[in-house]
Amino acid sequence: MARVIAIANQKGGVGKTTTSINLAASLAVMEKKVLVIDADAQANTTSGLGFDVKKVKTTIYECMVNDADPKDALLQCEIKNLYVLPSHIDLVGAEIEMLNMSDREKIMRRMVDKLRDDFDYILIDCCPSLGLITVNALTAADSVIIPVQCEYFALEGLGKLLNTIKIIQKRLHPNLEIEGFLLTMYDGRTTLSKQVLEEVKKHFQDMVFETLIVRNVRLSEAPSHGMSAIEYDATSSGAQNYMNLAKEILDKYNNKEE
């Protein structure tokens, strides 16, 4: 039975897609069977894992709006054990089409439940908004990773996201947990990065991952080649950071099981 983790923050450019791709690839390299659900109409996770969005036939849109079988939509990636449920620009219109559906906040949960038994981990890359698709993703997930960029307005908007999570816990999914806050684009040479790290740790304490994702050129270049950082340059600090994050998550669940 898979653990389902949403990667969410309504702020754009904080590293959601980078985290989805590279955490998934790292878990797969560690011999876990992993699925990434691309729940963003920009479909950057789909293209970042090496697929031509224009050639993809069945996507998350068909699964959520037309009740297509999600198992028919899965694409196998170059990395063994790694699969993606692709997205498409059509997903932009899905929220409007879902408005008249019954239990519209739980459409993705029903879709994910059909896939849980086939994977160890399912990661959902959320879009940069707190709309109905993101609410669906959080309702479908067991927990949420919140990437926080090490920049001046890092904590701005986090209150809205945490409030949304509280509402979902109260009304839709009482067992939703915060997996952790992940600091991205960290640069140890700047005072600002250190200040953001201190501020986030002060607010959220042990909910902050030990692993920091440092600014890294290889990490930025990899998606343009349709690869994860570990395929593009396994020795890069970006690839190593995400391997460490995967280990941190696996250790947490191994310890819980013992």
PDB file of C-alpha atoms in Angstrom:
ATOM      1  CA  MET A   1       0.000   0.000   0.000  1.00  0.00           C
ATOM      2  CA  ALA A   2       1.576   3.250  -1.170  1.00  0.00           C
ATOM      3  CA  ARG A   3       2.246   6.282   0.995  1.00  0.00           C
ATOM      4  CA  VAL A   4       0.800   9.241  -0.920  1.00  0.00           C
ATOM      5  CA  ILE A   5       2.657  12.545  -0.537  1.00  0.00           C
ATOM      6  CA  ALA A   6       1.454  15.808  -2.088  1.00  0.00           C
ATOM      7  CA  ILE A   7       4.079  18.460  -2.844  1.00  0.00           C
ATOM      8  CA  ALA A   8       2.292  21.775  -2.464  1.00  0.00           C
ATOM      9  CA  ASN A   9       2.752  25.515  -2.125  1.00  0.00           C
ATOM     10  CA  GLN A  10       0.548  28.024  -3.946  1.00  0.00           C
ATOM     11  CA  LYS A  11       3.626  30.172  -4.537  1.00  0.00           C
ATOM     12  CA  GLY A  12       5.210  29.499  -7.927  1.00  0.00           C
ATOM     13  CA  GLY A  13       8.926  28.852  -8.448  1.00  0.00           C
ATOM     14  CA  VAL A  14       9.647  27.321  -5.035  1.00  0.00           C
ATOM     15  CA  GLY A  15      10.804  23.926  -6.337  1.00  0.00           C
ATOM     16  CA  LYS A  16       7.646  21.778  -6.310  1.00  0.00           C
ATOM     17  CA  THR A  17       8.272  20.176  -9.699  1.00  0.00           C
ATOM     18  CA  THR A  18      12.023  19.858  -9.102  1.00  0.00           C
ATOM     19  CA  THR A  19      11.252  18.107  -5.811  1.00  0.00           C
ATOM     20  CA  SER A  20       8.591  15.844  -7.342  1.00  0.00           C
ATOM     21  CA  ILE A  21      10.917  14.665 -10.122  1.00  0.00           C
ATOM     22  CA  ASN A  22      14.075  14.266  -8.066  1.00  0.00           C
ATOM     23  CA  LEU A  23      12.604  12.826  -4.879  1.00  0.00           C
ATOM     24  CA  ALA A  24      10.706  10.285  -7.021  1.00  0.00           C
ATOM     25  CA  ALA A  25      13.857   9.375  -8.968  1.00  0.00           C
ATOM     26  CA  SER A  26      15.862   9.015  -5.730  1.00  0.00           C
ATOM     27  CA  LEU A  27      13.249   6.736  -4.141  1.00  0.00           C
ATOM     28  CA  ALA A  28      13.156   4.652  -7.350  1.00  0.00           C
ATOM     29  CA  VAL A  29      16.957   4.312  -7.332  1.00  0.00           C
ATOM     30  CA  MET A  30      16.587   3.023  -3.767  1.00  0.00           C
ATOM     31  CA  GLU A  31      14.417   0.227  -5.210  1.00  0.00           C
ATOM     32  CA  LYS A  32      11.038   1.628  -4.217  1.00  0.00           C
ATOM     33  CA  LYS A  33       8.270   1.490  -6.810  1.00  0.00           C
ATOM     34  CA  VAL A  34       7.245   5.113  -7.322  1.00  0.00           C
ATOM     35  CA  LEU A  35       4.537   6.989  -9.211  1.00  0.00           C
ATOM     36  CA  VAL A  36       4.517  10.741  -9.799  1.00  0.00           C
ATOM     37  CA  ILE A  37       1.106  12.242 -10.515  1.00  0.00           C
ATOM     38  CA  ASP A  38       1.473  15.471 -12.491  1.00  0.00           C
ATOM     39  CA  ALA A  39      -1.447  17.555 -11.194  1.00  0.00           C
ATOM     40  CA  ASP A  40      -0.297  20.806 -12.819  1.00  0.00           C
ATOM     41  CA  ALA A  41      -1.659  21.900 -16.214  1.00  0.00           C
ATOM     42  CA  GLN A  42       1.815  23.214 -17.140  1.00  0.00           C
ATOM     43  CA  ALA A  43       2.856  19.517 -17.324  1.00  0.00           C
ATOM     44  CA  ASN A  44       6.471  20.334 -16.397  1.00  0.00           C
ATOM     45  CA  THR A  45       6.852  17.102 -14.426  1.00  0.00           C
ATOM     46  CA  THR A  46       5.709  15.109 -17.473  1.00  0.00           C
ATOM     47  CA  SER A  47       8.208  16.816 -19.808  1.00  0.00           C
ATOM     48  CA  GLY A  48      10.898  16.884 -17.094  1.00  0.00           C
ATOM     49  CA  LEU A  49      10.736  13.084 -16.945  1.00  0.00           C
ATOM     50  CA  GLY A  50      11.352  12.841 -20.687  1.00  0.00           C
ATOM     51  CA  PHE A  51       7.881  12.692 -22.265  1.00  0.00           C
ATOM     52  CA  ASP A  52       6.532  14.817 -25.124  1.00  0.00           C
ATOM     53  CA  VAL A  53       3.307  16.278 -23.730  1.00  0.00           C
ATOM     54  CA  LYS A  54       1.839  16.631 -27.253  1.00  0.00           C
ATOM     55  CA  LYS A  55       2.134  12.881 -27.849  1.00  0.00           C
ATOM     56  CA  VAL A  56       0.584  11.724 -24.573  1.00  0.00           C
ATOM     57  CA  LYS A  57      -2.839  10.189 -25.193  1.00  0.00           C
ATOM     58  CA  THR A  58      -4.409   9.670 -21.735  1.00  0.00           C
ATOM     59  CA  THR A  59      -3.701  12.077 -18.893  1.00  0.00           C
ATOM     60  CA  ILE A  60      -4.883  12.977 -15.404  1.00  0.00           C
ATOM     61  CA  TYR A  61      -7.566  15.115 -17.080  1.00  0.00           C
ATOM     62  CA  GLU A  62      -9.300  12.082 -18.658  1.00  0.00           C
ATOM     63  CA  CYS A  63      -8.972  10.154 -15.385  1.00  0.00           C
ATOM     64  CA  MET A  64     -10.598  12.890 -13.307  1.00  0.00           C
ATOM     65  CA  VAL A  65     -13.189  14.290 -15.719  1.00  0.00           C
ATOM     66  CA  ASN A  66     -14.072  11.272 -17.898  1.00  0.00           C
ATOM     67  CA  ASP A  67     -13.376   8.541 -15.317  1.00  0.00           C
ATOM     68  CA  ALA A  68     -10.700   6.876 -17.485  1.00  0.00           C
ATOM     69  CA  ASP A  69      -8.778   4.066 -15.771  1.00  0.00           C
ATOM     70  CA  PRO A  70      -5.585   5.659 -14.354  1.00  0.00           C
ATOM     71  CA  LYS A  71      -3.695   2.393 -14.908  1.00  0.00           C
ATOM     72  CA  ASP A  72      -4.116   2.921 -18.670  1.00  0.00           C
ATOM     73  CA  ALA A  73      -2.550   6.387 -18.430  1.00  0.00           C
ATOM     74  CA  LEU A  74       0.693   5.422 -16.643  1.00  0.00           C
ATOM     75  CA  LEU A  75       3.986   5.966 -18.473  1.00  0.00           C
ATOM     76  CA  GLN A  76       7.161   4.115 -17.530  1.00  0.00           C
ATOM     77  CA  CYS A  77      10.213   6.355 -17.150  1.00  0.00           C
ATOM     78  CA  GLU A  78      13.834   5.586 -18.091  1.00  0.00           C
ATOM     79  CA  ILE A  79      14.631   4.897 -14.430  1.00  0.00           C
ATOM     80  CA  LYS A  80      13.521   1.444 -13.329  1.00  0.00           C
ATOM     81  CA  ASN A  81      10.581   1.458 -10.871  1.00  0.00           C
ATOM     82  CA  LEU A  82       9.560   5.033 -11.800  1.00  0.00           C
ATOM     83  CA  TYR A  83       6.237   5.887 -13.472  1.00  0.00           C
ATOM     84  CA  VAL A  84       4.354   9.094 -14.208  1.00  0.00           C
ATOM     85  CA  LEU A  85       0.646   9.832 -14.590  1.00  0.00           C
ATOM     86  CA  PRO A  86       1.001  12.670 -17.120  1.00  0.00           C
ATOM     87  CA  SER A  87      -0.721  16.037 -17.304  1.00  0.00           C
ATOM     88  CA  HIS A  88      -1.896  18.247 -20.160  1.00  0.00           C
ATOM     89  CA  ILE A  89      -2.982  21.869 -20.685  1.00  0.00           C
ATOM     90  CA  ASP A  90      -6.588  20.545 -20.743  1.00  0.00           C
ATOM     91  CA  LEU A  91      -6.342  20.276 -16.959  1.00  0.00           C
ATOM     92  CA  VAL A  92      -6.854  24.070 -16.840  1.00  0.00           C
ATOM     93  CA  GLY A  93     -10.546  23.531 -17.624  1.00  0.00           C
ATOM     94  CA  ALA A  94     -10.991  20.575 -15.287  1.00  0.00           C
ATOM     95  CA  GLU A  95     -11.873  22.665 -12.227  1.00  0.00           C
ATOM     96  CA  ILE A  96     -14.895  24.184 -14.004  1.00  0.00           C
ATOM     97  CA  GLU A  97     -16.011  20.792 -15.325  1.00  0.00           C
ATOM     98  CA  MET A  98     -15.697  19.267 -11.848  1.00  0.00           C
ATOM     99  CA  LEU A  99     -17.927  21.863 -10.172  1.00  0.00           C
ATOM    100  CA  ASN A 100     -21.134  19.944 -10.869  1.00  0.00           C
ATOM    101  CA  MET A 101     -19.716  16.541  -9.918  1.00  0.00           C
ATOM    102  CA  SER A 102     -20.732  14.886  -6.655  1.00  0.00           C
ATOM    103  CA  ASP A 103     -18.032  14.794  -3.969  1.00  0.00           C
ATOM    104  CA  ARG A 104     -15.900  16.936  -6.265  1.00  0.00           C
ATOM    105  CA  GLU A 105     -13.113  17.339  -3.661  1.00  0.00           C
ATOM    106  CA  LYS A 106     -12.602  13.559  -3.564  1.00  0.00           C
ATOM    107  CA  ILE A 107     -12.313  12.776  -7.295  1.00  0.00           C
ATOM    108  CA  MET A 108      -8.518  12.443  -7.140  1.00  0.00           C
ATOM    109  CA  ARG A 109      -8.698  10.337  -3.980  1.00  0.00           C
ATOM    110  CA  ARG A 110     -10.911   7.806  -5.804  1.00  0.00           C
ATOM    111  CA  MET A 111      -8.427   7.787  -8.692  1.00  0.00           C
ATOM    112  CA  VAL A 112      -5.416   7.351  -6.362  1.00  0.00           C
ATOM    113  CA  ASP A 113      -7.123   4.524  -4.462  1.00  0.00           C
ATOM    114  CA  LYS A 114      -7.098   2.488  -7.692  1.00  0.00           C
ATOM    115  CA  LEU A 115      -3.285   2.800  -7.782  1.00  0.00           C
ATOM    116  CA  ARG A 116      -2.243   2.494  -4.124  1.00  0.00           C
ATOM    117  CA  ASP A 117      -1.667  -1.264  -4.149  1.00  0.00           C
ATOM    118  CA  ASP A 118       0.732  -1.060  -7.117  1.00  0.00           C
ATOM    119  CA  PHE A 119       3.308   1.326  -5.603  1.00  0.00           C
ATOM    120  CA  ASP A 120       5.395   2.029  -2.499  1.00  0.00           C
ATOM    121  CA  TYR A 121       5.226   5.821  -2.908  1.00  0.00           C
ATOM    122  CA  ILE A 122       2.930   8.096  -4.895  1.00  0.00           C
ATOM    123  CA  LEU A 123       3.992  11.751  -5.157  1.00  0.00           C
ATOM    124  CA  ILE A 124       1.529  14.403  -6.376  1.00  0.00           C
ATOM    125  CA  ASP A 125       3.036  17.526  -7.953  1.00  0.00           C
ATOM    126  CA  CYS A 126       0.461  20.255  -7.219  1.00  0.00           C
ATOM    127  CA  CYS A 127      -0.181  23.377  -9.267  1.00  0.00           C
ATOM    128  CA  PRO A 128       0.750  26.819  -7.876  1.00  0.00           C
ATOM    129  CA  SER A 129      -2.727  27.692  -6.599  1.00  0.00           C
ATOM    130  CA  LEU A 130      -5.137  26.653  -3.856  1.00  0.00           C
ATOM    131  CA  GLY A 131      -7.927  25.759  -6.297  1.00  0.00           C
ATOM    132  CA  LEU A 132     -10.024  22.628  -6.571  1.00  0.00           C
ATOM    133  CA  ILE A 133      -7.241  20.491  -8.112  1.00  0.00           C
ATOM    134  CA  THR A 134      -4.901  21.244  -5.187  1.00  0.00           C
ATOM    135  CA  VAL A 135      -7.726  20.600  -2.689  1.00  0.00           C
ATOM    136  CA  ASN A 136      -8.246  17.248  -4.485  1.00  0.00           C
ATOM    137  CA  ALA A 137      -4.524  16.446  -4.216  1.00  0.00           C
ATOM    138  CA  LEU A 138      -4.414  17.244  -0.487  1.00  0.00           C
ATOM    139  CA  THR A 139      -7.572  15.191   0.106  1.00  0.00           C
ATOM    140  CA  ALA A 140      -6.012  12.244  -1.760  1.00  0.00           C
ATOM    141  CA  ALA A 141      -2.669  12.433   0.082  1.00  0.00           C
ATOM    142  CA  ASP A 142      -1.526  10.950   3.394  1.00  0.00           C
ATOM    143  CA  SER A 143       0.829  13.876   3.926  1.00  0.00           C
ATOM    144  CA  VAL A 144       2.191  17.029   2.311  1.00  0.00           C
ATOM    145  CA  ILE A 145       5.727  18.294   1.696  1.00  0.00           C
ATOM    146  CA  ILE A 146       5.875  22.099   1.574  1.00  0.00           C
ATOM    147  CA  PRO A 147       8.887  23.437  -0.374  1.00  0.00           C
ATOM    148  CA  VAL A 148      10.021  26.859   0.883  1.00  0.00           C
ATOM    149  CA  GLN A 149      12.405  28.909  -1.237  1.00  0.00           C
ATOM    150  CA  CYS A 150      15.226  30.639   0.656  1.00  0.00           C
ATOM    151  CA  GLU A 151      14.266  34.160  -0.347  1.00  0.00           C
ATOM    152  CA  TYR A 152      12.941  37.343   1.245  1.00  0.00           C
ATOM    153  CA  PHE A 153       9.211  36.556   0.943  1.00  0.00           C
ATOM    154  CA  ALA A 154       9.624  32.871   1.854  1.00  0.00           C
ATOM    155  CA  LEU A 155       7.013  32.796   4.601  1.00  0.00           C
ATOM    156  CA  GLU A 156       4.537  34.989   2.738  1.00  0.00           C
ATOM    157  CA  GLY A 157       1.513  32.968   1.706  1.00  0.00           C
ATOM    158  CA  LEU A 158       2.415  29.994   3.916  1.00  0.00           C
ATOM    159  CA  GLY A 159      -0.358  31.051   6.283  1.00  0.00           C
ATOM    160  CA  LYS A 160      -2.942  30.629   3.503  1.00  0.00           C
ATOM    161  CA  LEU A 161      -1.629  27.173   2.635  1.00  0.00           C
ATOM    162  CA  LEU A 162      -1.615  26.070   6.287  1.00  0.00           C
ATOM    163  CA  ASN A 163      -5.140  27.417   6.668  1.00  0.00           C
ATOM    164  CA  THR A 164      -6.246  25.400   3.608  1.00  0.00           C
ATOM    165  CA  ILE A 165      -4.625  22.288   5.117  1.00  0.00           C
ATOM    166  CA  LYS A 166      -6.510  22.921   8.399  1.00  0.00           C
ATOM    167  CA  ILE A 167      -9.833  23.256   6.540  1.00  0.00           C
ATOM    168  CA  ILE A 168      -9.160  20.014   4.650  1.00  0.00           C
ATOM    169  CA  GLN A 169      -8.250  18.249   7.927  1.00  0.00           C
ATOM    170  CA  LYS A 170     -11.471  19.512   9.511  1.00  0.00           C
ATOM    171  CA  ARG A 171     -13.908  18.879   6.660  1.00  0.00           C
ATOM    172  CA  LEU A 172     -12.489  16.314   4.272  1.00  0.00           C
ATOM    173  CA  HIS A 173      -9.475  14.407   5.556  1.00  0.00           C
ATOM    174  CA  PRO A 174      -8.739  14.430   9.317  1.00  0.00           C
ATOM    175  CA  ASN A 175      -5.645  12.212   8.907  1.00  0.00           C
ATOM    176  CA  LEU A 176      -3.741  14.528   6.535  1.00  0.00           C
ATOM    177  CA  GLU A 177      -0.279  15.211   8.004  1.00  0.00           C
ATOM    178  CA  ILE A 178       2.436  17.716   7.206  1.00  0.00           C
ATOM    179  CA  GLU A 179       5.392  15.568   6.120  1.00  0.00           C
ATOM    180  CA  GLY A 180       7.740  18.507   6.461  1.00  0.00           C
ATOM    181  CA  PHE A 181       8.934  21.887   5.240  1.00  0.00           C
ATOM    182  CA  LEU A 182      11.717  21.575   2.664  1.00  0.00           C
ATOM    183  CA  LEU A 183      14.103  24.498   2.203  1.00  0.00           C
ATOM    184  CA  THR A 184      15.039  24.882  -1.467  1.00  0.00           C
ATOM    185  CA  MET A 185      17.526  27.050  -3.406  1.00  0.00           C
ATOM    186  CA  TYR A 186      19.638  27.393  -0.275  1.00  0.00           C
ATOM    187  CA  ASP A 187      22.908  29.304  -0.652  1.00  0.00           C
ATOM    188  CA  GLY A 188      25.103  29.015   2.426  1.00  0.00           C
ATOM    189  CA  ARG A 189      27.214  31.980   1.266  1.00  0.00           C
ATOM    190  CA  THR A 190      24.341  34.443   1.734  1.00  0.00           C
ATOM    191  CA  THR A 191      23.064  35.876   4.985  1.00  0.00           C
ATOM    192  CA  LEU A 192      19.526  35.796   3.570  1.00  0.00           C
ATOM    193  CA  SER A 193      19.484  32.011   3.133  1.00  0.00           C
ATOM    194  CA  LYS A 194      20.729  31.542   6.687  1.00  0.00           C
ATOM    195  CA  GLN A 195      18.103  33.968   8.019  1.00  0.00           C
ATOM    196  CA  VAL A 196      15.281  32.174   6.159  1.00  0.00           C
ATOM    197  CA  LEU A 197      16.511  28.829   7.524  1.00  0.00           C
ATOM    198  CA  GLU A 198      16.511  30.235  11.085  1.00  0.00           C
ATOM    199  CA  GLU A 199      13.073  31.811  10.623  1.00  0.00           C
ATOM    200  CA  VAL A 200      11.463  28.643   9.225  1.00  0.00           C
ATOM    201  CA  LYS A 201      13.040  26.496  11.974  1.00  0.00           C
ATOM    202  CA  LYS A 202      11.865  28.981  14.620  1.00  0.00           C
ATOM    203  CA  HIS A 203       8.274  28.774  13.329  1.00  0.00           C
ATOM    204  CA  PHE A 204       8.059  25.075  12.465  1.00  0.00           C
ATOM    205  CA  GLN A 205      10.857  23.457  14.540  1.00  0.00           C
ATOM    206  CA  ASP A 206      11.072  19.689  14.047  1.00  0.00           C
ATOM    207  CA  MET A 207       8.700  19.829  11.066  1.00  0.00           C
ATOM    208  CA  VAL A 208      11.603  21.140   8.943  1.00  0.00           C
ATOM    209  CA  PHE A 209      13.592  18.531   6.997  1.00  0.00           C
ATOM    210  CA  GLU A 210      17.270  18.243   7.963  1.00  0.00           C
ATOM    211  CA  THR A 211      18.121  18.051   4.249  1.00  0.00           C
ATOM    212  CA  LEU A 212      18.613  21.387   2.494  1.00  0.00           C
ATOM    213  CA  ILE A 213      18.324  21.665  -1.302  1.00  0.00           C
ATOM    214  CA  VAL A 214      21.194  23.912  -2.340  1.00  0.00           C
ATOM    215  CA  ARG A 215      21.239  26.150  -5.406  1.00  0.00           C
ATOM    216  CA  ASN A 216      22.699  23.991  -8.158  1.00  0.00           C
ATOM    217  CA  VAL A 217      23.132  24.548 -11.898  1.00  0.00           C
ATOM    218  CA  ARG A 218      22.848  20.832 -12.715  1.00  0.00           C
ATOM    219  CA  LEU A 219      19.486  20.696 -10.965  1.00  0.00           C
ATOM    220  CA  SER A 220      18.229  23.537 -13.178  1.00  0.00           C
ATOM    221  CA  GLU A 221      19.655  22.062 -16.383  1.00  0.00           C
ATOM    222  CA  ALA A 222      18.390  18.473 -15.975  1.00  0.00           C
ATOM    223  CA  PRO A 223      14.670  19.029 -16.871  1.00  0.00           C
ATOM    224  CA  SER A 224      15.553  20.605 -20.235  1.00  0.00           C
ATOM    225  CA  HIS A 225      17.122  17.220 -21.119  1.00  0.00           C
ATOM    226  CA  GLY A 226      14.049  15.343 -19.874  1.00  0.00           C
ATOM    227  CA  MET A 227      16.047  13.868 -16.998  1.00  0.00           C
ATOM    228  CA  SER A 228      16.172  13.864 -13.226  1.00  0.00           C
ATOM    229  CA  ALA A 229      19.374  15.239 -11.668  1.00  0.00           C
ATOM    230  CA  ILE A 230      20.495  11.728 -10.749  1.00  0.00           C
ATOM    231  CA  GLU A 231      20.407  10.673 -14.430  1.00  0.00           C
ATOM    232  CA  TYR A 232      21.921  13.930 -15.655  1.00  0.00           C
ATOM    233  CA  ASP A 233      24.765  14.154 -13.124  1.00  0.00           C
ATOM    234  CA  ALA A 234      24.610  11.805 -10.144  1.00  0.00           C
ATOM    235  CA  THR A 235      27.654  13.496  -8.559  1.00  0.00           C
ATOM    236  CA  SER A 236      26.047  16.960  -8.490  1.00  0.00           C
ATOM    237  CA  SER A 237      25.107  18.474  -5.145  1.00  0.00           C
ATOM    238  CA  GLY A 238      21.457  18.697  -6.300  1.00  0.00           C
ATOM    239  CA  ALA A 239      21.276  14.955  -6.990  1.00  0.00           C
ATOM    240  CA  GLN A 240      22.972  14.200  -3.661  1.00  0.00           C
ATOM    241  CA  ASN A 241      20.587  16.503  -1.757  1.00  0.00           C
ATOM    242  CA  TYR A 242      17.532  14.672  -3.104  1.00  0.00           C
ATOM    243  CA  MET A 243      19.092  11.290  -2.339  1.00  0.00           C
ATOM    244  CA  ASN A 244      19.551  12.521   1.240  1.00  0.00           C
ATOM    245  CA  LEU A 245      15.927  13.678   1.357  1.00  0.00           C
ATOM    246  CA  ALA A 246      14.752  10.256   0.129  1.00  0.00           C
ATOM    247  CA  LYS A 247      16.883   8.587   2.846  1.00  0.00           C
ATOM    248  CA  GLU A 248      15.430  10.932   5.480  1.00  0.00           C
ATOM    249  CA  ILE A 249      11.870   9.990   4.457  1.00  0.00           C
ATOM    250  CA  LEU A 250      12.632   6.259   4.237  1.00  0.00           C
ATOM    251  CA  ASP A 251      14.371   6.279   7.648  1.00  0.00           C
ATOM    252  CA  LYS A 252      11.318   7.973   9.185  1.00  0.00           C
ATOM    253  CA  TYR A 253       8.978   5.224   7.976  1.00  0.00           C
ATOM    254  CA  ASN A 254      11.415   2.406   8.699  1.00  0.00           C
ATOM    255  CA  ASN A 255      11.658   3.652  12.283  1.00  0.00           C
ATOM    256  CA  LYS A 256       7.860   3.854  12.570  1.00  0.00           C
ATOM    257  CA  GLU A 257       7.541   0.241  11.457  1.00  0.00           C
ATOM    258  CA  GLU A 258      10.106  -1.069  13.981  1.00  0.00           C
TER     259      GLU A 258
END
